[in-house]
mmCIF file of C-alpha atoms in Angstrom:
data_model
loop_
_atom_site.group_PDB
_atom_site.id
_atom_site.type_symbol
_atom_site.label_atom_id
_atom_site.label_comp_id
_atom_site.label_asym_id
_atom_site.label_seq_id
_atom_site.Cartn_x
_atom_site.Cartn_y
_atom_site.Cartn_z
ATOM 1 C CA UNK A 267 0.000 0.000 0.000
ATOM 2 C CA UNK A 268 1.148 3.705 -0.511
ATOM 3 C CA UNK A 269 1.284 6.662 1.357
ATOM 4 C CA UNK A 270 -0.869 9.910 0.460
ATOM 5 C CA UNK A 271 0.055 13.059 1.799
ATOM 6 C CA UNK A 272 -2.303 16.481 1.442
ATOM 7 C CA UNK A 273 -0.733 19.911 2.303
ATOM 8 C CA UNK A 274 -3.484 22.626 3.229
ATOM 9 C CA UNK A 275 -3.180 26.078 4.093
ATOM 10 C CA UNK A 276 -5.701 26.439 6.617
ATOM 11 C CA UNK A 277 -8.839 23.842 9.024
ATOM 12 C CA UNK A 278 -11.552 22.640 6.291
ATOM 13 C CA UNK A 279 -9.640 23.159 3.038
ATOM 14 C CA UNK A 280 -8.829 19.769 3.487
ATOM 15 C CA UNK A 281 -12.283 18.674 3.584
ATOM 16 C CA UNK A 282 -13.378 21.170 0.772
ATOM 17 C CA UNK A 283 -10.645 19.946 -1.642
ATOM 18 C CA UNK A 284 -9.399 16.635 -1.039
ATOM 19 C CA UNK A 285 -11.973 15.005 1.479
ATOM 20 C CA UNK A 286 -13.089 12.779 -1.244
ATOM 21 C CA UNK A 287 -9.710 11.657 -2.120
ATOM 22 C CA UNK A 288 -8.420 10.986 1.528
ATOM 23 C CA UNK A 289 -11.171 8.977 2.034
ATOM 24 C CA UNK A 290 -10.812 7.060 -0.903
ATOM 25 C CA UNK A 291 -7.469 5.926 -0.329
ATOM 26 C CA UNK A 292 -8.281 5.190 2.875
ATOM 27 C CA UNK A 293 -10.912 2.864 2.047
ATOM 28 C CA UNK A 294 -8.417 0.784 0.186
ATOM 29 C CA UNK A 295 -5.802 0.448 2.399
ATOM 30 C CA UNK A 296 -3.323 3.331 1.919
ATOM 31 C CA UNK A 297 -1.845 5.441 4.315
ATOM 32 C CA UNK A 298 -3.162 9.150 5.035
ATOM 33 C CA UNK A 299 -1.522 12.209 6.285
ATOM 34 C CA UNK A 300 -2.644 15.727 6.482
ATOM 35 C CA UNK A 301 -0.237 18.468 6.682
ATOM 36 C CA UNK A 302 -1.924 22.004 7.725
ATOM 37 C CA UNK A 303 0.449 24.902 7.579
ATOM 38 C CA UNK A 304 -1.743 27.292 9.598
ATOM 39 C CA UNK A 305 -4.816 27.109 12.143
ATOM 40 C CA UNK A 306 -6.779 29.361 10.644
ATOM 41 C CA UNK A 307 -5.923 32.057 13.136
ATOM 42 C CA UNK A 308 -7.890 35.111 10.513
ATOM 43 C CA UNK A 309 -10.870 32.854 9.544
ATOM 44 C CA UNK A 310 -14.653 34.369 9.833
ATOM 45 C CA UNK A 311 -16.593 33.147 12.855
ATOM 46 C CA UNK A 312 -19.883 31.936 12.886
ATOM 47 C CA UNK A 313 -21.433 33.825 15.319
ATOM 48 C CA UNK A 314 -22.566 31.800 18.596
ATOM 49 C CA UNK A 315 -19.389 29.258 17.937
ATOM 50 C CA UNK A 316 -17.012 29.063 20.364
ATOM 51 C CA UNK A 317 -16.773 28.282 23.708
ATOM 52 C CA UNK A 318 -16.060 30.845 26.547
ATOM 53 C CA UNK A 319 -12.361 31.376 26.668
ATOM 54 C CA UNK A 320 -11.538 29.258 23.245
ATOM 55 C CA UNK A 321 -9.690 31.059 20.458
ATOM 56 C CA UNK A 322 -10.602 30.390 17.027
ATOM 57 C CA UNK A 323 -7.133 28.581 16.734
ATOM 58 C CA UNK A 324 -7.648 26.122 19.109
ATOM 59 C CA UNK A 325 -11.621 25.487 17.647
ATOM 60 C CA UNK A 326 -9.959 24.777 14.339
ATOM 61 C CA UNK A 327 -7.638 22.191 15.810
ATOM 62 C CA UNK A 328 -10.807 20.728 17.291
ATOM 63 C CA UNK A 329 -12.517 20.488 14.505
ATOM 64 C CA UNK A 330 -9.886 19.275 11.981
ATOM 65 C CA UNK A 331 -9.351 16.143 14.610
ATOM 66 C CA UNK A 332 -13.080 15.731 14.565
ATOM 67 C CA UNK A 333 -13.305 15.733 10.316
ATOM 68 C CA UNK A 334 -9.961 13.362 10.106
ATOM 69 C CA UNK A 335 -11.860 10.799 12.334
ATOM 70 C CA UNK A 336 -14.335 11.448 9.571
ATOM 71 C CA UNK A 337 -12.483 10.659 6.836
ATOM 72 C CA UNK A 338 -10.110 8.270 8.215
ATOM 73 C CA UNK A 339 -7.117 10.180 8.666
ATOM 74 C CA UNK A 340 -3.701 8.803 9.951
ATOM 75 C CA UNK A 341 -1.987 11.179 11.000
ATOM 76 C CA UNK A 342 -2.664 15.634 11.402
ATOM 77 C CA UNK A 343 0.264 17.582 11.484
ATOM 78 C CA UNK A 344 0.432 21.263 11.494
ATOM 79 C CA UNK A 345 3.248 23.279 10.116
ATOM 80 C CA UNK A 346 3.257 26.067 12.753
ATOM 81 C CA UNK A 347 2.736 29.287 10.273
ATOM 82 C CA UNK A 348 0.034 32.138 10.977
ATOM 83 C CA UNK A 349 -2.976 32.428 8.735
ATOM 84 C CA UNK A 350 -2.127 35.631 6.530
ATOM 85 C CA UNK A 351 -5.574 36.397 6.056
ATOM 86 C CA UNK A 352 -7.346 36.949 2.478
ATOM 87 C CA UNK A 353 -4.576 38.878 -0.222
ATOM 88 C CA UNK A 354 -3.577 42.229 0.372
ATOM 89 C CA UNK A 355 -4.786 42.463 4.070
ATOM 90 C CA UNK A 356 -2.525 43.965 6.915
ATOM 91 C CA UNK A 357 -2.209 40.397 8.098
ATOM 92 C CA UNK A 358 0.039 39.126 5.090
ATOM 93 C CA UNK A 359 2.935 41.131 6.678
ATOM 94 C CA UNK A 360 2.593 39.648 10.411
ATOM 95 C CA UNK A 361 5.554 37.991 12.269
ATOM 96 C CA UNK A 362 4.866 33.982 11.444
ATOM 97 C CA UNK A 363 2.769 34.547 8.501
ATOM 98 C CA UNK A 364 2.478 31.934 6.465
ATOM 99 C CA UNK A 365 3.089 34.453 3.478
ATOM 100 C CA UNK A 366 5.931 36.170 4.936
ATOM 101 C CA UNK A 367 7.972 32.135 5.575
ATOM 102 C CA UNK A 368 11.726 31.690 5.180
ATOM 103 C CA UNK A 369 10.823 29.553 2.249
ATOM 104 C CA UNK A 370 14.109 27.363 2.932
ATOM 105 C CA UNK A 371 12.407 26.944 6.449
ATOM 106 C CA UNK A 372 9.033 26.038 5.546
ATOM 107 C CA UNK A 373 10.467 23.332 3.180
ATOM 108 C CA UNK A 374 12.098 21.812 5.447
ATOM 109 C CA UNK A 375 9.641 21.911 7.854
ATOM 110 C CA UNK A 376 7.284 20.163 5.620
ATOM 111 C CA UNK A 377 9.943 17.860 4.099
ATOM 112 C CA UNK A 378 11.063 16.510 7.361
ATOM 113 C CA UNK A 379 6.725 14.997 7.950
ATOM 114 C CA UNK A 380 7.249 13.660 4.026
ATOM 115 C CA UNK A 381 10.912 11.889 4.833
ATOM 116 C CA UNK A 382 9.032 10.254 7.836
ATOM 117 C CA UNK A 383 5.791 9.302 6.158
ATOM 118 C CA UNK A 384 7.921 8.121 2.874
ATOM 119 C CA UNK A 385 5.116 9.832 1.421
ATOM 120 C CA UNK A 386 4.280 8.536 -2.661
ATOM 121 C CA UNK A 387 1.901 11.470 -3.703
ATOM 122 C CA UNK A 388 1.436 14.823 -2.543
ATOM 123 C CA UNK A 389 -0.908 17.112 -3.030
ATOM 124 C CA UNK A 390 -0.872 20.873 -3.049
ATOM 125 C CA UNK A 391 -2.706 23.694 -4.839
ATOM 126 C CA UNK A 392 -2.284 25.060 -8.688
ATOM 127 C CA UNK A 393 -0.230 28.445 -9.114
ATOM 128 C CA UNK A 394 -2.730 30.781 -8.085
ATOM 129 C CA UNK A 395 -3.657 28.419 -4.878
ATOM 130 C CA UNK A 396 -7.319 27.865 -6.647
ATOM 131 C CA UNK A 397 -8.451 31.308 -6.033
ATOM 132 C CA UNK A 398 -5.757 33.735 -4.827
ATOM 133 C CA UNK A 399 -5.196 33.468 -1.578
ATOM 134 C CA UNK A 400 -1.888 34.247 -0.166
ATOM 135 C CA UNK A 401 -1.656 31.191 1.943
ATOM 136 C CA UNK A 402 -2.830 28.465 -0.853
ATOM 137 C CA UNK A 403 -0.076 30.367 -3.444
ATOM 138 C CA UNK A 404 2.358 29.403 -0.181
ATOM 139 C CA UNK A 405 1.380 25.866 -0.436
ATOM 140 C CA UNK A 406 1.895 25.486 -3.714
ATOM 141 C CA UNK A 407 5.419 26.898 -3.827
ATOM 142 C CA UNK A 408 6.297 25.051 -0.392
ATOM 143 C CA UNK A 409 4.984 21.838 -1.703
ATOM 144 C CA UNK A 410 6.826 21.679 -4.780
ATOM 145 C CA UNK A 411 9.910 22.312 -3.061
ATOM 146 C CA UNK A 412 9.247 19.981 -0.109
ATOM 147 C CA UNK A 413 8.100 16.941 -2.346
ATOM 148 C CA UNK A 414 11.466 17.421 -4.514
ATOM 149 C CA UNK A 415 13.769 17.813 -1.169
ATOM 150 C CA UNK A 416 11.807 14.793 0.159
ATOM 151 C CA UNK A 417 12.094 12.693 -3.396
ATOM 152 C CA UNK A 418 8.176 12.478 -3.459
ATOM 153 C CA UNK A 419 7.693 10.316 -6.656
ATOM 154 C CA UNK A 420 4.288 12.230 -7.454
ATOM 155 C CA UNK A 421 3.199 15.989 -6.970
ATOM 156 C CA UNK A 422 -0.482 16.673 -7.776
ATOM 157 C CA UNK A 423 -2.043 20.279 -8.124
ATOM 158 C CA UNK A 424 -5.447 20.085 -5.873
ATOM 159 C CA UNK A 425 -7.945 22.945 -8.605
ATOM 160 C CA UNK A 426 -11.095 23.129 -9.889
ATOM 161 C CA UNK A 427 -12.615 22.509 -13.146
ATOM 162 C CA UNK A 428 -13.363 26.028 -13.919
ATOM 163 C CA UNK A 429 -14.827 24.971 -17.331
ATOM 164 C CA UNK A 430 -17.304 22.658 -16.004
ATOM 165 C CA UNK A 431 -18.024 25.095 -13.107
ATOM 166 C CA UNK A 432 -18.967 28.024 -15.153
ATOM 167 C CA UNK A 433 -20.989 25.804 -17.925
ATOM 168 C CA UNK A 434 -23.455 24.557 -14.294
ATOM 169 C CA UNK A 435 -23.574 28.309 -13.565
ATOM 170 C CA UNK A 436 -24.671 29.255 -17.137
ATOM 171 C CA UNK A 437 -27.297 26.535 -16.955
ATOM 172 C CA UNK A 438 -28.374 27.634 -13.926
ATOM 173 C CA UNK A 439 -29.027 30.687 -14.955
ATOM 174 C CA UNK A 440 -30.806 29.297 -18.327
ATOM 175 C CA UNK A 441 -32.780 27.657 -15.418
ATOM 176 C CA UNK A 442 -33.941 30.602 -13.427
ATOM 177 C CA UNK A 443 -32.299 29.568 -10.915
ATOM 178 C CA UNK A 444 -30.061 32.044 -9.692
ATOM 179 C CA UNK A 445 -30.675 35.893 -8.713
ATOM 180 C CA UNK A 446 -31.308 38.130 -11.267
ATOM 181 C CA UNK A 447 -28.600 40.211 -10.572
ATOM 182 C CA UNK A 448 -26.384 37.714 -10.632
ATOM 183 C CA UNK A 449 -23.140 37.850 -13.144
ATOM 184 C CA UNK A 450 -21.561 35.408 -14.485
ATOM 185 C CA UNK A 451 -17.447 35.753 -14.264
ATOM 186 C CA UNK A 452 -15.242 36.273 -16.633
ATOM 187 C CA UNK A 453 -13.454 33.024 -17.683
ATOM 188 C CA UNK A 454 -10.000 34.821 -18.425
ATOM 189 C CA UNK A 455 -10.992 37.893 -15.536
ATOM 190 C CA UNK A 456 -9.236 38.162 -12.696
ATOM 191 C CA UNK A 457 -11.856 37.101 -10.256
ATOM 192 C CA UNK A 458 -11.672 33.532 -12.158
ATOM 193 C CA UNK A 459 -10.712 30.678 -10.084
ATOM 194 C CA UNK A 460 -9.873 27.134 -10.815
ATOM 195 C CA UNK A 461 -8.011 25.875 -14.051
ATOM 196 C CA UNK A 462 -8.965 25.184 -17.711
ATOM 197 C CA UNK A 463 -10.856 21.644 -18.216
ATOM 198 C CA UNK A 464 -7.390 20.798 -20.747
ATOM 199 C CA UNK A 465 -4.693 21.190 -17.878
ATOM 200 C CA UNK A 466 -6.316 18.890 -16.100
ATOM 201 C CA UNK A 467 -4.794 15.489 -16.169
ATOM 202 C CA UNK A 468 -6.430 13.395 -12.589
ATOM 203 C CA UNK A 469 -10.608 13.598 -11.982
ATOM 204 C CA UNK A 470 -11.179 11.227 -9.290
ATOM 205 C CA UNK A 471 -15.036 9.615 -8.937
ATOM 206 C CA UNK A 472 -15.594 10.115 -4.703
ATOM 207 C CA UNK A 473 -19.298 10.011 -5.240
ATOM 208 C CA UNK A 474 -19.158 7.062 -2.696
ATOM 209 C CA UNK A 475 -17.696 9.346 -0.249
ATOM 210 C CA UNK A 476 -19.461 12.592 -1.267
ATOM 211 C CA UNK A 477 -21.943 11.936 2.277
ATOM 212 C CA UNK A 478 -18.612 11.924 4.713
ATOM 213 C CA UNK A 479 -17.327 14.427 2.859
ATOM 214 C CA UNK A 480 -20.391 16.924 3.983
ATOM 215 C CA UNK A 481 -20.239 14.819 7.408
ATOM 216 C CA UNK A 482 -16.948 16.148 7.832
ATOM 217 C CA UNK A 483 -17.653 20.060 6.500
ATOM 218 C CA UNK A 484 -20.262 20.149 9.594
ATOM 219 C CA UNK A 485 -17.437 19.491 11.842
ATOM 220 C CA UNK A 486 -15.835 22.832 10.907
ATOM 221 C CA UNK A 487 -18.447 24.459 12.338
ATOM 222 C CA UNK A 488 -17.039 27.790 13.386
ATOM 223 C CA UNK A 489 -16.603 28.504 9.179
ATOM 224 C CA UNK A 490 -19.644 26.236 7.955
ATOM 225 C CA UNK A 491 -22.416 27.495 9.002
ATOM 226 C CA UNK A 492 -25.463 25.453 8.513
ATOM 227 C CA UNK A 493 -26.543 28.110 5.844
ATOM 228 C CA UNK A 494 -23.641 27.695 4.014
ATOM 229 C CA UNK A 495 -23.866 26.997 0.238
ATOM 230 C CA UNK A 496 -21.870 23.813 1.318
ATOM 231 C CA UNK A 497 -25.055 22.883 3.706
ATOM 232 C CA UNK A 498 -27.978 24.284 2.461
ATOM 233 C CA UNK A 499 -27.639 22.923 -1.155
ATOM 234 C CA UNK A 500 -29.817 19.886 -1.260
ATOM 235 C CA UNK A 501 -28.092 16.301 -2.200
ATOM 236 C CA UNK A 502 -28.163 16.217 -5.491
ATOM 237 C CA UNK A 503 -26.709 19.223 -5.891
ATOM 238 C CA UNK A 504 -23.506 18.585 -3.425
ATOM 239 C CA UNK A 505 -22.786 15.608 -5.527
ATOM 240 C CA UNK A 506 -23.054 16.960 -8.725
ATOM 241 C CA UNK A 507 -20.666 20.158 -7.731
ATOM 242 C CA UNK A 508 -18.436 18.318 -4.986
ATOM 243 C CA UNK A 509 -18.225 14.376 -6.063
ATOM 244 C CA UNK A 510 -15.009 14.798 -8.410
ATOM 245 C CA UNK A 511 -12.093 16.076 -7.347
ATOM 246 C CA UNK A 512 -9.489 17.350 -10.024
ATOM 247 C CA UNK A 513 -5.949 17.276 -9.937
ATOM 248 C CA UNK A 514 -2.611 18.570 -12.588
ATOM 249 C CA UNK A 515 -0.026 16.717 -12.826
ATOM 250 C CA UNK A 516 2.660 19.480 -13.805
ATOM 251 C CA UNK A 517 5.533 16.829 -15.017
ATOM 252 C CA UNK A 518 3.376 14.983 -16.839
ATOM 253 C CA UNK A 519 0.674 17.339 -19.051
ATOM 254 C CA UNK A 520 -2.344 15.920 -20.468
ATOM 255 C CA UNK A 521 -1.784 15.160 -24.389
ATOM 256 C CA UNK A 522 -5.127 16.655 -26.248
ATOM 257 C CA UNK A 523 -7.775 14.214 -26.135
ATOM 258 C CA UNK A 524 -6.567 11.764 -23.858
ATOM 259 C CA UNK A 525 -8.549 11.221 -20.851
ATOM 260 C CA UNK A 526 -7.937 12.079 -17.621
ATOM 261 C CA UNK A 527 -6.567 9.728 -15.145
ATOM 262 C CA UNK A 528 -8.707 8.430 -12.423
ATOM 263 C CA UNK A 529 -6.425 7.033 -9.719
ATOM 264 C CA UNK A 530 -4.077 8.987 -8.153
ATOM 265 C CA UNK A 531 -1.809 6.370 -7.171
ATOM 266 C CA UNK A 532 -1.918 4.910 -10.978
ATOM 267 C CA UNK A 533 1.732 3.424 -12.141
ATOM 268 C CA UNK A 534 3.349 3.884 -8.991
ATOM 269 C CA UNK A 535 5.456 0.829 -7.525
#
C-alpha cells in the first residue's frame, strides 16, 4: 500500500478539496496524512461558535481532529505558520505569517513529515492556490519544493474545473435559478478561479464518499455554518458540484484528447 500526503493552508480546506480523495485511499488500504500549515488564526466566525475562553485557533484544531476521524485520517500535522488572512490584508505582513515564511524553512519543515511518512503522492494547490489566496499560493510553492527535497515520486495540483463550473452556472441561470442580478465571471478575468478543463490530467469519482465528505464540512463548524452553500444545497446538488475532485499533474501534461486519469496512485510501484 502507498502513502498519500495532502498539504493545506488552513482547518476545512482539506475537507473542501481533497476530502473525497483521503477517504478514498483510505478505504483501500493506503496510508493518510494531512499536513496544515496554519490554524486558521484570521478565519470568519460563525457567530454563537465558540466556547467561553476558546480562540478560534484552538476550535480549528478541534474540529480538523473531529473531520480526520471522519475521513479516516492517519496522522494531522500542522506546520506552525500564521494564517495571513485573504490577499492584500494587513495580516500578510505579520511575524509567522504563512506568506511572509523563510521559504528554505518552511520546506524543510514540511519535508522533514514527508521523509518520515515516505510519502508517494502529494498534493498541493495550482499556481494561483485555486483562487488567490496568499496562503494556498504558499502551499503550492512550499509543496513543490518539499516533495522534490523529500524525493516524493508524485506531486499533484489540488484545482477546480473552472470549465465545467462556469458551464453549471450558465445553466443555472438558463434555469432561473439564480438571482437576477447575478453575473456570471469572466473566464479569463481576474476574479476567475480554478483551471482550464485541458490542464487537467487526474478527476477522481468520490461520489461514494461525497456523504462523509459533507459529514466532515459540519465538523468545521465555526466557518460552515449550517446556511452555508456547502449545507444548504440539497443532495443532489452537493454531488453533482463536490463528487469529483481534479488534480494537474505538472511533469506529466495531459496530451489533447486523452482522458484524464482516475487514480491517483496509478503506475506507482
Amino acid at each position: 500500500m502507498a502513502t498519500l500526503a495532502c498539504f493545506h493552508a488552513h482547518p476545512d480546506d482539506e475537507t473542501i478539496a481533497t476530502g473525497g480523495v483521503m477517504a478514498l485511499a483510505k478505504s483501500l488500504g493506503h496510508r493518510v496524512v494531512l499536513v496544515v500549515a496554519t490554524k486558521g488564526e484570521h478565519g470568519e466566525i460563525q457567530p454563537d461558535v465558540l466556547d467561553e475562553g476558546e480562540t478560534l485557533a484552538e476550535r480549528r484544531v478541534r474540529e480538523v481532529s473531529e473531520a480526520a476521524a471522519i475521513l479516516g485520517i492517519d496522522r494531522v500535522e500542522y506546520l506552525g505558520y500564521v494564517d495571513s488572512g485573504m490577499m492584500g490584508e494587513p495580516t500578510n505582513d505579520l511575524p509567522g505569517s504563512f506568506w511572509t515564511a523563510d521559504l528554505d524553512e518552511a520546506t524543510e519543515r514540511l519535508a522533514a513529515i514527508l521523509r518520515d511518512e515516505q510519502v508517494d503522492v502529494l498534493t498541493v494547490y495550482d499556481s494561483h492556490g485555486g483562487y488567490g489566496h496568499p496562503d494556498h499560493i504558499q502551499v503550492h510553492r512550499v509543496g513543490h519544493l518539499a516533495g522534490a527535497a523529500a524525493g516524493v515520486p508524485r506531486v499533484l495540483e489540488s484545482t477546480m474545473d473552472r470549465d465545467a463550473i462556469f458551464a453549471r452556472m450558465r445553466e443555472a441561470a438558463e434555469r432561473g435559478e439564480l438571482p437576477d442580478d447575478f453575473e456570471l465571471p469572466d473566464p479569463d478575468g481576474e476574479e476567475s478561479f480554478g483551471s482550464p478543463a485541458d490542464v487537467i490530467t487526474h478527476e477522481i469519482d468520490v461520489t461514494a464518499f461525497v456523504s462523509r465528505k459533507r459529514e466532515a464540512l459540519t465538523a468545521h463548524a465555526s466557518q460552515v455554518g449550517p446556511d452555508s452553500f456547502f449545507l444548504a444545497i440539497p443532495d443532489e446538488a452537493f454531488l453533482e458540484n463536490f463528487g469529483r475532485e481534479c488534480f494537474i499533474d505538472p511533469s506529466e501534461p495531459r496530451p489533447p484528447g486523452a482522458p484524464r486519469h482516475t487514480d491517483l496512485f496509478e503506475g506507482l510501484s
